[in-house]
PDB file of C-alpha atoms in Angstrom:
ATOM      1  CA  MET A   1    -115.081  62.385  26.130  1.00  0.00           C
ATOM      2  CA  SER A   2    -113.718  65.005  23.782  1.00  0.00           C
ATOM      3  CA  VAL A   3    -116.124  66.811  21.466  1.00  0.00           C
ATOM      4  CA  VAL A   4    -113.837  66.129  18.493  1.00  0.00           C
ATOM      5  CA  LYS A   5    -113.338  62.473  17.636  1.00  0.00           C
ATOM      6  CA  SER A   6    -110.810  63.137  14.856  1.00  0.00           C
ATOM      7  CA  ILE A   7    -109.635  65.665  12.297  1.00  0.00           C
ATOM      8  CA  GLU A   8    -107.927  64.556   9.095  1.00  0.00           C
ATOM      9  CA  LEU A   9    -106.336  66.130   6.023  1.00  0.00           C
ATOM     10  CA  LEU A  10    -106.935  64.511   2.637  1.00  0.00           C
ATOM     11  CA  LEU A  11    -104.238  65.291   0.071  1.00  0.00           C
ATOM     12  CA  PRO A  12    -102.716  63.282  -2.798  1.00  0.00           C
ATOM     13  CA  LYS A  13    -100.162  60.891  -1.299  1.00  0.00           C
ATOM     14  CA  ASP A  14     -96.480  61.623  -2.027  1.00  0.00           C
ATOM     15  CA  ALA A  15     -97.418  64.528  -4.309  1.00  0.00           C
ATOM     16  CA  VAL A  16     -94.709  66.953  -5.457  1.00  0.00           C
ATOM     17  CA  TYR A  17     -95.984  70.475  -6.083  1.00  0.00           C
ATOM     18  CA  LEU A  18     -94.285  72.943  -8.395  1.00  0.00           C
ATOM     19  CA  ALA A  19     -93.932  76.506  -7.119  1.00  0.00           C
ATOM     20  CA  GLY A  20     -96.773  78.519  -8.629  1.00  0.00           C
ATOM     21  CA  SER A  21     -99.142  75.531  -8.823  1.00  0.00           C
ATOM     22  CA  SER A  22    -102.276  74.830  -6.764  1.00  0.00           C
ATOM     23  CA  ILE A  23    -102.921  72.652  -3.726  1.00  0.00           C
ATOM     24  CA  LYS A  24    -106.397  71.159  -3.386  1.00  0.00           C
ATOM     25  CA  GLY A  25    -107.572  68.993  -0.525  1.00  0.00           C
ATOM     26  CA  GLN A  26    -110.154  68.369   2.162  1.00  0.00           C
ATOM     27  CA  VAL A  27    -110.476  68.618   5.937  1.00  0.00           C
ATOM     28  CA  VAL A  28    -112.618  65.870   7.480  1.00  0.00           C
ATOM     29  CA  LEU A  29    -113.884  66.625  10.995  1.00  0.00           C
ATOM     30  CA  ILE A  30    -115.716  63.960  13.022  1.00  0.00           C
ATOM     31  CA  LEU A  31    -117.545  65.088  16.183  1.00  0.00           C
ATOM     32  CA  ASN A  32    -118.750  63.013  19.122  1.00  0.00           C
ATOM     33  CA  SER A  33    -121.273  65.665  20.158  1.00  0.00           C
ATOM     34  CA  THR A  34    -122.682  68.994  19.019  1.00  0.00           C
ATOM     35  CA  LEU A  35    -120.161  71.816  18.828  1.00  0.00           C
ATOM     36  CA  MET A  36    -121.302  75.417  19.267  1.00  0.00           C
ATOM     37  CA  ASP A  37    -119.411  78.448  17.888  1.00  0.00           C
ATOM     38  CA  PRO A  38    -116.775  76.341  16.080  1.00  0.00           C
ATOM     39  CA  ILE A  39    -113.818  77.758  14.195  1.00  0.00           C
ATOM     40  CA  VAL A  40    -112.533  75.327  11.577  1.00  0.00           C
ATOM     41  CA  LYS A  41    -109.598  76.495   9.494  1.00  0.00           C
ATOM     42  CA  VAL A  42    -106.675  75.306   7.406  1.00  0.00           C
ATOM     43  CA  GLU A  43    -103.288  76.999   7.002  1.00  0.00           C
ATOM     44  CA  LEU A  44    -100.511  76.764   4.425  1.00  0.00           C
ATOM     45  CA  VAL A  45     -97.113  77.577   5.956  1.00  0.00           C
ATOM     46  CA  GLY A  46     -93.639  77.645   4.416  1.00  0.00           C
ATOM     47  CA  ARG A  47     -90.483  78.755   6.204  1.00  0.00           C
ATOM     48  CA  GLY A  48     -86.724  78.284   6.194  1.00  0.00           C
ATOM     49  CA  TYR A  49     -84.133  78.258   8.969  1.00  0.00           C
ATOM     50  CA  VAL A  50     -80.350  77.908   9.190  1.00  0.00           C
ATOM     51  CA  GLU A  51     -78.068  77.655  12.237  1.00  0.00           C
ATOM     52  CA  TRP A  52     -74.468  76.681  12.904  1.00  0.00           C
ATOM     53  CA  ASN A  53     -71.711  77.226  15.468  1.00  0.00           C
ATOM     54  CA  GLU A  54     -68.733  79.296  14.389  1.00  0.00           C
ATOM     55  CA  GLU A  55     -65.416  79.832  16.166  1.00  0.00           C
ATOM     56  CA  ILE A  56     -64.152  83.414  16.331  1.00  0.00           C
ATOM     57  CA  GLY A  57     -61.210  85.209  17.899  1.00  0.00           C
ATOM     58  CA  ALA A  58     -58.578  82.538  17.172  1.00  0.00           C
ATOM     59  CA  SER A  59     -56.170  85.215  15.885  1.00  0.00           C
ATOM     60  CA  CYS A  60     -56.526  87.311  19.079  1.00  0.00           C
ATOM     61  CA  ASP A  61     -55.236  84.705  21.566  1.00  0.00           C
ATOM     62  CA  TYR A  62     -58.730  83.670  22.508  1.00  0.00           C
ATOM     63  CA  SER A  63     -61.417  81.579  20.932  1.00  0.00           C
ATOM     64  CA  ARG A  64     -65.136  81.301  21.510  1.00  0.00           C
ATOM     65  CA  LYS A  65     -68.047  79.804  19.655  1.00  0.00           C
ATOM     66  CA  VAL A  66     -71.032  81.851  18.560  1.00  0.00           C
ATOM     67  CA  ILE A  67     -74.283  80.781  16.936  1.00  0.00           C
ATOM     68  CA  CYS A  68     -74.931  82.051  13.427  1.00  0.00           C
ATOM     69  CA  SER A  69     -78.565  81.834  12.375  1.00  0.00           C
ATOM     70  CA  ASN A  70     -81.090  83.154   9.906  1.00  0.00           C
ATOM     71  CA  MET A  71     -84.727  82.516   9.034  1.00  0.00           C
ATOM     72  CA  ALA A  72     -87.236  83.383   6.325  1.00  0.00           C
ATOM     73  CA  ASP A  73     -91.013  83.123   5.888  1.00  0.00           C
ATOM     74  CA  TYR A  74     -92.015  82.124   2.363  1.00  0.00           C
ATOM     75  CA  VAL A  75     -95.778  81.659   2.544  1.00  0.00           C
ATOM     76  CA  HIS A  76     -98.534  81.830   5.167  1.00  0.00           C
ATOM     77  CA  LYS A  77    -102.139  81.581   4.025  1.00  0.00           C
ATOM     78  CA  THR A  78    -105.240  80.816   6.087  1.00  0.00           C
ATOM     79  CA  LYS A  79    -108.744  79.739   5.100  1.00  0.00           C
ATOM     80  CA  THR A  80    -111.474  79.809   7.750  1.00  0.00           C
ATOM     81  CA  PHE A  81    -114.497  77.743   6.736  1.00  0.00           C
ATOM     82  CA  LEU A  82    -118.020  79.120   6.862  1.00  0.00           C
ATOM     83  CA  VAL A  83    -120.228  77.211   9.331  1.00  0.00           C
ATOM     84  CA  GLU A  84    -123.946  77.663   8.781  1.00  0.00           C
ATOM     85  CA  ASP A  85    -125.965  78.631  11.851  1.00  0.00           C
ATOM     86  CA  ASN A  86    -122.686  78.638  13.806  1.00  0.00           C
ATOM     87  CA  TRP A  87    -122.947  75.035  15.049  1.00  0.00           C
ATOM     88  CA  LEU A  88    -121.969  71.537  13.940  1.00  0.00           C
ATOM     89  CA  SER A  89    -123.820  68.333  14.744  1.00  0.00           C
ATOM     90  CA  ALA A  90    -122.346  65.097  16.096  1.00  0.00           C
ATOM     91  CA  SER A  91    -121.369  63.586  12.743  1.00  0.00           C
ATOM     92  CA  SER A  92    -118.770  63.810   9.983  1.00  0.00           C
ATOM     93  CA  HIS A  93    -118.147  67.155   8.258  1.00  0.00           C
ATOM     94  CA  THR A  94    -116.087  67.707   5.120  1.00  0.00           C
ATOM     95  CA  PHE A  95    -114.527  71.023   4.093  1.00  0.00           C
ATOM     96  CA  ASP A  96    -112.842  71.635   0.729  1.00  0.00           C
ATOM     97  CA  PHE A  97    -109.852  73.972   0.457  1.00  0.00           C
ATOM     98  CA  HIS A  98    -107.648  75.380  -2.269  1.00  0.00           C
ATOM     99  CA  PHE A  99    -104.341  77.272  -2.047  1.00  0.00           C
ATOM    100  CA  ASP A 100    -102.258  78.860  -4.809  1.00  0.00           C
ATOM    101  CA  LEU A 101     -98.520  78.599  -4.182  1.00  0.00           C
ATOM    102  CA  PRO A 102     -96.402  81.706  -4.871  1.00  0.00           C
ATOM    103  CA  PRO A 103     -94.405  81.438  -8.114  1.00  0.00           C
ATOM    104  CA  ARG A 104     -91.026  82.005  -6.410  1.00  0.00           C
ATOM    105  CA  LEU A 105     -90.389  79.438  -3.687  1.00  0.00           C
ATOM    106  CA  PRO A 106     -87.268  77.456  -2.734  1.00  0.00           C
ATOM    107  CA  SER A 107     -87.491  73.669  -2.818  1.00  0.00           C
ATOM    108  CA  THR A 108     -88.167  71.525   0.224  1.00  0.00           C
ATOM    109  CA  PHE A 109     -84.754  70.890   1.757  1.00  0.00           C
ATOM    110  CA  ILE A 110     -83.186  69.568   4.953  1.00  0.00           C
ATOM    111  CA  SER A 111     -79.589  69.249   6.175  1.00  0.00           C
ATOM    112  CA  LYS A 112     -77.676  69.442   9.437  1.00  0.00           C
ATOM    113  CA  ILE A 113     -77.324  73.218   9.016  1.00  0.00           C
ATOM    114  CA  GLY A 114     -80.585  74.343   7.482  1.00  0.00           C
ATOM    115  CA  GLN A 115     -83.993  73.394   6.234  1.00  0.00           C
ATOM    116  CA  VAL A 116     -86.873  74.669   4.128  1.00  0.00           C
ATOM    117  CA  SER A 117     -90.218  73.080   5.005  1.00  0.00           C
ATOM    118  CA  TYR A 118     -93.847  73.458   3.972  1.00  0.00           C
ATOM    119  CA  PHE A 119     -96.969  72.097   5.642  1.00  0.00           C
ATOM    120  CA  VAL A 120    -100.747  72.283   5.646  1.00  0.00           C
ATOM    121  CA  GLN A 121    -102.366  72.380   9.094  1.00  0.00           C
ATOM    122  CA  ALA A 122    -106.045  71.912   9.902  1.00  0.00           C
ATOM    123  CA  SER A 123    -107.473  72.910  13.278  1.00  0.00           C
ATOM    124  CA  CYS A 124    -110.778  73.054  15.103  1.00  0.00           C
ATOM    125  CA  MET A 125    -111.449  75.512  17.923  1.00  0.00           C
ATOM    126  CA  GLY A 126    -114.387  75.976  20.266  1.00  0.00           C
ATOM    127  CA  ARG A 127    -114.769  78.975  22.562  1.00  0.00           C
ATOM    128  CA  GLU A 128    -111.100  79.974  22.052  1.00  0.00           C
ATOM    129  CA  HIS A 129    -109.755  76.503  22.912  1.00  0.00           C
ATOM    130  CA  VAL A 130    -107.984  74.331  20.369  1.00  0.00           C
ATOM    131  CA  LEU A 131    -109.826  71.036  20.268  1.00  0.00           C
ATOM    132  CA  ALA A 132    -107.865  69.247  17.516  1.00  0.00           C
ATOM    133  CA  LYS A 133    -105.002  69.792  15.066  1.00  0.00           C
ATOM    134  CA  LYS A 134    -103.588  67.874  12.134  1.00  0.00           C
ATOM    135  CA  ARG A 135    -100.435  68.757  10.198  1.00  0.00           C
ATOM    136  CA  MET A 136     -99.198  67.324   6.900  1.00  0.00           C
ATOM    137  CA  TYR A 137     -95.847  68.240   5.344  1.00  0.00           C
ATOM    138  CA  LEU A 138     -95.576  68.964   1.615  1.00  0.00           C
ATOM    139  CA  LEU A 139     -92.907  68.434  -1.030  1.00  0.00           C
ATOM    140  CA  ILE A 140     -92.372  71.633  -3.014  1.00  0.00           C
ATOM    141  CA  GLN A 141     -90.128  71.882  -6.079  1.00  0.00           C
ATOM    142  CA  GLY A 142     -88.716  75.369  -6.587  1.00  0.00           C
ATOM    143  CA  THR A 143     -88.334  77.002  -9.993  1.00  0.00           C
ATOM    144  CA  SER A 144     -85.556  78.919 -11.747  1.00  0.00           C
ATOM    145  CA  ASP A 145     -85.413  82.395 -13.200  1.00  0.00           C
ATOM    146  CA  PHE A 146     -83.862  81.213 -16.438  1.00  0.00           C
ATOM    147  CA  SER A 147     -85.221  78.972 -19.153  1.00  0.00           C
ATOM    148  CA  ARG A 148     -83.442  75.822 -20.261  1.00  0.00           C
ATOM    149  CA  GLU A 149     -83.577  77.061 -23.861  1.00  0.00           C
ATOM    150  CA  ASN A 150     -81.278  79.928 -22.886  1.00  0.00           C
ATOM    151  CA  LEU A 151     -78.567  77.569 -21.639  1.00  0.00           C
ATOM    152  CA  LEU A 152     -75.886  76.013 -23.791  1.00  0.00           C
ATOM    153  CA  GLN A 153     -76.761  72.360 -24.327  1.00  0.00           C
ATOM    154  CA  ASN A 154     -73.684  71.404 -26.316  1.00  0.00           C
ATOM    155  CA  PRO A 155     -71.661  68.329 -25.290  1.00  0.00           C
ATOM    156  CA  VAL A 156     -69.294  69.021 -22.383  1.00  0.00           C
ATOM    157  CA  SER A 157     -66.246  67.152 -21.097  1.00  0.00           C
ATOM    158  CA  VAL A 158     -63.596  67.390 -18.411  1.00  0.00           C
ATOM    159  CA  GLU A 159     -60.270  65.589 -18.078  1.00  0.00           C
ATOM    160  CA  ALA A 160     -57.847  64.969 -15.213  1.00  0.00           C
ATOM    161  CA  GLU A 161     -54.481  63.200 -15.165  1.00  0.00           C
ATOM    162  CA  LYS A 162     -52.020  62.250 -12.448  1.00  0.00           C
ATOM    163  CA  VAL A 163     -48.635  60.505 -12.482  1.00  0.00           C
ATOM    164  CA  CYS A 164     -48.304  57.408 -10.303  1.00  0.00           C
ATOM    165  CA  TYR A 165     -44.975  56.140  -8.946  1.00  0.00           C
ATOM    166  CA  SER A 166     -44.662  52.455  -8.148  1.00  0.00           C
ATOM    167  CA  CYS A 167     -41.530  50.235  -7.740  1.00  0.00           C
ATOM    168  CA  CYS A 168     -39.207  52.828  -9.276  1.00  0.00           C
ATOM    169  CA  ARG A 169     -41.502  53.070 -12.285  1.00  0.00           C
ATOM    170  CA  GLN A 170     -43.931  55.778 -13.196  1.00  0.00           C
ATOM    171  CA  GLY A 171     -47.081  55.907 -15.236  1.00  0.00           C
ATOM    172  CA  ALA A 172     -50.097  58.148 -15.679  1.00  0.00           C
ATOM    173  CA  ILE A 173     -53.787  57.623 -15.109  1.00  0.00           C
ATOM    174  CA  CYS A 174     -56.092  59.783 -17.213  1.00  0.00           C
ATOM    175  CA  LEU A 175     -59.786  60.174 -16.387  1.00  0.00           C
ATOM    176  CA  ARG A 176     -62.173  61.891 -18.816  1.00  0.00           C
ATOM    177  CA  ILE A 177     -65.932  62.449 -18.316  1.00  0.00           C
ATOM    178  CA  GLN A 178     -68.166  63.408 -21.250  1.00  0.00           C
ATOM    179  CA  MET A 179     -71.842  64.430 -21.275  1.00  0.00           C
ATOM    180  CA  GLU A 180     -74.229  65.391 -24.068  1.00  0.00           C
ATOM    181  CA  LYS A 181     -75.501  68.170 -21.774  1.00  0.00           C
ATOM    182  CA  ASN A 182     -75.026  69.248 -18.176  1.00  0.00           C
ATOM    183  CA  THR A 183     -78.388  70.924 -17.472  1.00  0.00           C
ATOM    184  CA  PHE A 184     -81.101  68.752 -15.943  1.00  0.00           C
ATOM    185  CA  THR A 185     -84.440  68.903 -14.121  1.00  0.00           C
ATOM    186  CA  PRO A 186     -85.284  67.079 -10.854  1.00  0.00           C
ATOM    187  CA  GLY A 187     -86.215  63.454 -11.484  1.00  0.00           C
ATOM    188  CA  GLU A 188     -84.433  63.368 -14.852  1.00  0.00           C
ATOM    189  CA  SER A 189     -81.896  60.686 -15.797  1.00  0.00           C
ATOM    190  CA  VAL A 190     -78.266  61.787 -16.042  1.00  0.00           C
ATOM    191  CA  ALA A 191     -76.143  59.918 -18.579  1.00  0.00           C
ATOM    192  CA  PHE A 192     -72.409  60.288 -19.122  1.00  0.00           C
ATOM    193  CA  THR A 193     -69.451  58.418 -20.582  1.00  0.00           C
ATOM    194  CA  THR A 194     -66.079  57.927 -18.894  1.00  0.00           C
ATOM    195  CA  ASP A 195     -62.789  57.145 -20.630  1.00  0.00           C
ATOM    196  CA  ILE A 196     -60.039  55.778 -18.390  1.00  0.00           C
ATOM    197  CA  SER A 197     -56.455  55.352 -19.556  1.00  0.00           C
ATOM    198  CA  ASN A 198     -54.351  53.255 -17.175  1.00  0.00           C
ATOM    199  CA  GLN A 199     -50.682  53.639 -18.121  1.00  0.00           C
ATOM    200  CA  THR A 200     -49.390  52.097 -14.871  1.00  0.00           C
ATOM    201  CA  SER A 201     -48.307  48.594 -13.936  1.00  0.00           C
ATOM    202  CA  LYS A 202     -51.215  48.188 -11.516  1.00  0.00           C
ATOM    203  CA  CYS A 203     -54.856  47.205 -12.057  1.00  0.00           C
ATOM    204  CA  ILE A 204     -57.628  49.754 -11.431  1.00  0.00           C
ATOM    205  CA  ARG A 205     -60.563  48.014  -9.806  1.00  0.00           C
ATOM    206  CA  THR A 206     -63.006  50.771  -8.829  1.00  0.00           C
ATOM    207  CA  VAL A 207     -64.152  54.141 -10.137  1.00  0.00           C
ATOM    208  CA  ILE A 208     -66.455  56.239  -7.943  1.00  0.00           C
ATOM    209  CA  PHE A 209     -68.931  58.755  -9.368  1.00  0.00           C
ATOM    210  CA  THR A 210     -70.536  61.233  -6.984  1.00  0.00           C
ATOM    211  CA  LEU A 211     -72.950  64.094  -7.544  1.00  0.00           C
ATOM    212  CA  TYR A 212     -72.303  66.739  -4.873  1.00  0.00           C
ATOM    213  CA  ALA A 213     -74.535  69.588  -3.770  1.00  0.00           C
ATOM    214  CA  HIS A 214     -72.456  72.533  -2.540  1.00  0.00           C
ATOM    215  CA  VAL A 215     -74.682  74.773  -0.404  1.00  0.00           C
ATOM    216  CA  GLN A 216     -73.660  78.286   0.658  1.00  0.00           C
ATOM    217  CA  TYR A 217     -75.554  79.269   3.828  1.00  0.00           C
ATOM    218  CA  LYS A 218     -76.135  82.828   5.004  1.00  0.00           C
ATOM    219  CA  GLY A 219     -76.452  83.633   8.696  1.00  0.00           C
ATOM    220  CA  PHE A 220     -76.070  86.440  11.214  1.00  0.00           C
ATOM    221  CA  MET A 221     -74.097  86.630  14.443  1.00  0.00           C
ATOM    222  CA  PRO A 222     -75.829  87.915  17.632  1.00  0.00           C
ATOM    223  CA  LYS A 223     -74.702  91.500  16.909  1.00  0.00           C
ATOM    224  CA  GLY A 224     -75.978  91.377  13.340  1.00  0.00           C
ATOM    225  CA  LYS A 225     -72.768  90.743  11.403  1.00  0.00           C
ATOM    226  CA  GLN A 226     -73.403  88.556   8.374  1.00  0.00           C
ATOM    227  CA  ARG A 227     -71.507  85.293   8.002  1.00  0.00           C
ATOM    228  CA  SER A 228     -71.542  82.511   5.429  1.00  0.00           C
ATOM    229  CA  ARG A 229     -70.674  78.833   5.456  1.00  0.00           C
ATOM    230  CA  LEU A 230     -70.142  76.336   2.639  1.00  0.00           C
ATOM    231  CA  ASP A 231     -71.237  72.744   3.178  1.00  0.00           C
ATOM    232  CA  SER A 232     -71.150  69.837   0.720  1.00  0.00           C
ATOM    233  CA  SER A 233     -73.223  66.667   0.663  1.00  0.00           C
ATOM    234  CA  GLU A 234     -73.643  63.664  -1.619  1.00  0.00           C
ATOM    235  CA  VAL A 235     -76.807  63.585  -3.726  1.00  0.00           C
ATOM    236  CA  VAL A 236     -76.061  60.414  -5.730  1.00  0.00           C
ATOM    237  CA  ARG A 237     -73.120  58.001  -5.456  1.00  0.00           C
ATOM    238  CA  GLN A 238     -72.180  55.112  -7.761  1.00  0.00           C
ATOM    239  CA  GLU A 239     -69.250  52.692  -7.738  1.00  0.00           C
ATOM    240  CA  ALA A 240     -68.177  50.948 -10.931  1.00  0.00           C
ATOM    241  CA  ASN A 241     -66.128  47.758 -10.714  1.00  0.00           C
ATOM    242  CA  THR A 242     -63.818  48.210 -13.673  1.00  0.00           C
ATOM    243  CA  GLN A 243     -60.853  45.786 -13.494  1.00  0.00           C
ATOM    244  CA  ILE A 244     -58.813  47.947 -15.890  1.00  0.00           C
ATOM    245  CA  ALA A 245     -55.640  46.035 -16.670  1.00  0.00           C
ATOM    246  CA  PRO A 246     -52.196  47.720 -16.700  1.00  0.00           C
ATOM    247  CA  PHE A 247     -51.450  49.774 -19.824  1.00  0.00           C
ATOM    248  CA  ASN A 248     -55.028  49.547 -21.011  1.00  0.00           C
ATOM    249  CA  THR A 249     -57.929  51.925 -21.796  1.00  0.00           C
ATOM    250  CA  THR A 250     -61.592  51.407 -20.897  1.00  0.00           C
ATOM    251  CA  LYS A 251     -64.852  53.238 -21.658  1.00  0.00           C
ATOM    252  CA  ILE A 252     -67.698  53.202 -19.101  1.00  0.00           C
ATOM    253  CA  THR A 253     -71.277  54.397 -19.658  1.00  0.00           C
ATOM    254  CA  ASN A 254     -73.231  55.420 -16.559  1.00  0.00           C
ATOM    255  CA  THR A 255     -76.782  56.554 -15.861  1.00  0.00           C
ATOM    256  CA  PHE A 256     -78.445  57.619 -12.623  1.00  0.00           C
ATOM    257  CA  SER A 257     -81.745  59.286 -11.755  1.00  0.00           C
ATOM    258  CA  LEU A 258     -81.965  62.562  -9.871  1.00  0.00           C
ATOM    259  CA  PRO A 259     -84.271  62.892  -6.832  1.00  0.00           C
ATOM    260  CA  HIS A 260     -87.746  64.249  -7.617  1.00  0.00           C
ATOM    261  CA  VAL A 261     -87.205  67.294  -5.370  1.00  0.00           C
ATOM    262  CA  LEU A 262     -83.965  69.294  -5.526  1.00  0.00           C
ATOM    263  CA  PRO A 263     -82.961  72.898  -4.845  1.00  0.00           C
ATOM    264  CA  VAL A 264     -82.353  74.553  -8.201  1.00  0.00           C
ATOM    265  CA  SER A 265     -78.916  75.915  -9.032  1.00  0.00           C
ATOM    266  CA  SER A 266     -78.755  79.471  -7.769  1.00  0.00           C
ATOM    267  CA  ASP A 267     -76.481  82.422  -7.151  1.00  0.00           C
ATOM    268  CA  SER A 268     -75.760  83.544  -3.582  1.00  0.00           C
ATOM    269  CA  ARG A 269     -77.056  87.012  -4.454  1.00  0.00           C
ATOM    270  CA  ASP A 270     -80.489  85.590  -5.266  1.00  0.00           C
ATOM    271  CA  SER A 271     -81.110  83.743  -1.996  1.00  0.00           C
ATOM    272  CA  GLU A 272     -82.064  84.852   1.506  1.00  0.00           C
ATOM    273  CA  LEU A 273     -80.820  81.743   3.309  1.00  0.00           C
ATOM    274  CA  MET A 274     -78.853  79.504   0.969  1.00  0.00           C
ATOM    275  CA  SER A 275     -77.655  79.013  -2.600  1.00  0.00           C
ATOM    276  CA  THR A 276     -76.806  75.729  -4.299  1.00  0.00           C
ATOM    277  CA  ARG A 277     -74.482  74.528  -7.033  1.00  0.00           C
ATOM    278  CA  TYR A 278     -73.863  70.967  -8.208  1.00  0.00           C
ATOM    279  CA  GLU A 279     -70.782  69.079  -9.326  1.00  0.00           C
ATOM    280  CA  LEU A 280     -70.263  65.592 -10.754  1.00  0.00           C
ATOM    281  CA  VAL A 281     -66.958  64.139  -9.528  1.00  0.00           C
ATOM    282  CA  GLY A 282     -65.285  61.019 -10.879  1.00  0.00           C
ATOM    283  CA  THR A 283     -62.618  59.536  -8.571  1.00  0.00           C
ATOM    284  CA  ILE A 284     -59.943  56.891  -9.096  1.00  0.00           C
ATOM    285  CA  HIS A 285     -57.699  56.006  -6.159  1.00  0.00           C
ATOM    286  CA  LEU A 286     -54.166  55.460  -7.383  1.00  0.00           C
ATOM    287  CA  PRO A 287     -52.883  51.891  -6.910  1.00  0.00           C
ATOM    288  CA  CYS A 288     -50.544  51.516  -3.913  1.00  0.00           C
ATOM    289  CA  SER A 289     -51.003  55.189  -3.034  1.00  0.00           C
ATOM    290  CA  LEU A 290     -53.153  57.485  -0.876  1.00  0.00           C
ATOM    291  CA  ALA A 291     -53.480  59.923  -3.792  1.00  0.00           C
ATOM    292  CA  SER A 292     -56.360  59.952  -6.271  1.00  0.00           C
ATOM    293  CA  VAL A 293     -57.377  61.332  -9.664  1.00  0.00           C
ATOM    294  CA  LYS A 294     -60.509  63.491  -9.643  1.00  0.00           C
ATOM    295  CA  ALA A 295     -62.367  64.878 -12.672  1.00  0.00           C
ATOM    296  CA  ARG A 296     -64.959  67.549 -11.800  1.00  0.00           C
ATOM    297  CA  LEU A 297     -67.813  68.593 -14.068  1.00  0.00           C
ATOM    298  CA  PRO A 298     -70.338  71.296 -13.049  1.00  0.00           C
ATOM    299  CA  ILE A 299     -74.032  70.363 -13.263  1.00  0.00           C
ATOM    300  CA  THR A 300     -76.955  72.791 -13.475  1.00  0.00           C
ATOM    301  CA  ILE A 301     -80.349  71.890 -11.958  1.00  0.00           C
ATOM    302  CA  THR A 302     -83.237  73.944 -13.269  1.00  0.00           C
ATOM    303  CA  CYS A 303     -87.023  73.731 -13.341  1.00  0.00           C
ATOM    304  CA  THR A 304     -89.334  76.353 -14.819  1.00  0.00           C
ATOM    305  CA  PRO A 305     -93.137  76.338 -15.233  1.00  0.00           C
ATOM    306  CA  ARG A 306     -92.560  75.316 -18.866  1.00  0.00           C
ATOM    307  CA  ASP A 307     -90.697  72.223 -17.622  1.00  0.00           C
ATOM    308  CA  THR A 308     -93.871  70.723 -16.144  1.00  0.00           C
ATOM    309  CA  ASP A 309     -93.820  67.887 -18.672  1.00  0.00           C
ATOM    310  CA  THR A 310     -90.230  66.977 -17.800  1.00  0.00           C
ATOM    311  CA  CYS A 311     -90.382  67.636 -14.046  1.00  0.00           C
ATOM    312  CA  PRO A 312     -92.104  64.439 -12.800  1.00  0.00           C
ATOM    313  CA  LEU A 313     -94.619  66.177 -10.532  1.00  0.00           C
ATOM    314  CA  LEU A 314     -97.158  63.859  -8.935  1.00  0.00           C
ATOM    315  CA  GLN A 315     -99.922  66.436  -8.647  1.00  0.00           C
ATOM    316  CA  GLY A 316    -102.611  63.875  -7.850  1.00  0.00           C
ATOM    317  CA  ALA A 317    -106.293  63.979  -8.695  1.00  0.00           C
ATOM    318  CA  VAL A 318    -108.631  66.664  -7.424  1.00  0.00           C
ATOM    319  CA  LEU A 319    -110.484  65.289  -4.412  1.00  0.00           C
ATOM    320  CA  SER A 320    -114.248  65.180  -4.732  1.00  0.00           C
ATOM    321  CA  GLY A 321    -116.620  66.598  -2.136  1.00  0.00           C
ATOM    322  CA  SER A 322    -119.145  69.331  -1.569  1.00  0.00           C
ATOM    323  CA  GLN A 323    -118.327  72.981  -1.249  1.00  0.00           C
ATOM    324  CA  GLY A 324    -118.437  74.508   2.236  1.00  0.00           C
ATOM    325  CA  HIS A 325    -119.504  71.733   4.640  1.00  0.00           C
ATOM    326  CA  GLN A 326    -121.835  68.798   4.771  1.00  0.00           C
ATOM    327  CA  ASN A 327    -123.364  66.753   7.570  1.00  0.00           C
TER     328      ASN A 327
END
């Protein structure tokens, strides 16, 4: 029978922590028998990693794939608990811990190319052997360098138009997207209005709205040469069934909620591994054609310590318990 029956981490469930905030929790260790010379500790770890295959040499009559990769360590803190008399009895023991997150951290993120992850790990060792481990991953929301008050919050709009040919006739489809603002925080609702002018002889049945995240990754080849790669993914997607009749105009009002954790908009010069920009795209596929009309509007995602009231962070209650350890 193992000396350690179980080791658990107690943290607020589904909590989202803002960079620069505090993490409070407990380690609960249950022993089957007395443990001499124990080492009980908890670690806070945050790291990022990117990797992709890239083809080189195509212009030199040969081609080969190389791996581009990069990594970064964002935080690593350890707390070793004090054990009185250097032994623990066969019972339940509770240890309180507290970590302060650094103020400048990227958000939790995962894709096929890269990821940024954070976790808290509790462990118990006896005579240099690891007896038990428990790991719990965290959701961290990164912050921005700039304040929302410094950004222009005036109404913004974008318009796109394309001519459609059908049965020897031609007509235009005009798509216009308007927003009261285009700067938002994670978890906030995004509202916008779309005006669609259908000057063709065909009916428009569907309009697609997609929020894209365009991520610029930074990596290094085996010999140290820096490379970059741009990858796009859908954050939110909506389809509106419109049924816009020929030679008619329609107005659509849309609202969607952003995820509670998002990388903030950033410049490639400010990031070690990756930088992110966002774009709202409205798409109408032309009737009887493979072409489409696309209106693109840039979106800025920001979150600063002063945005705590608007960033829906589920910090959770402070867990109760004694300081140090108890039997």
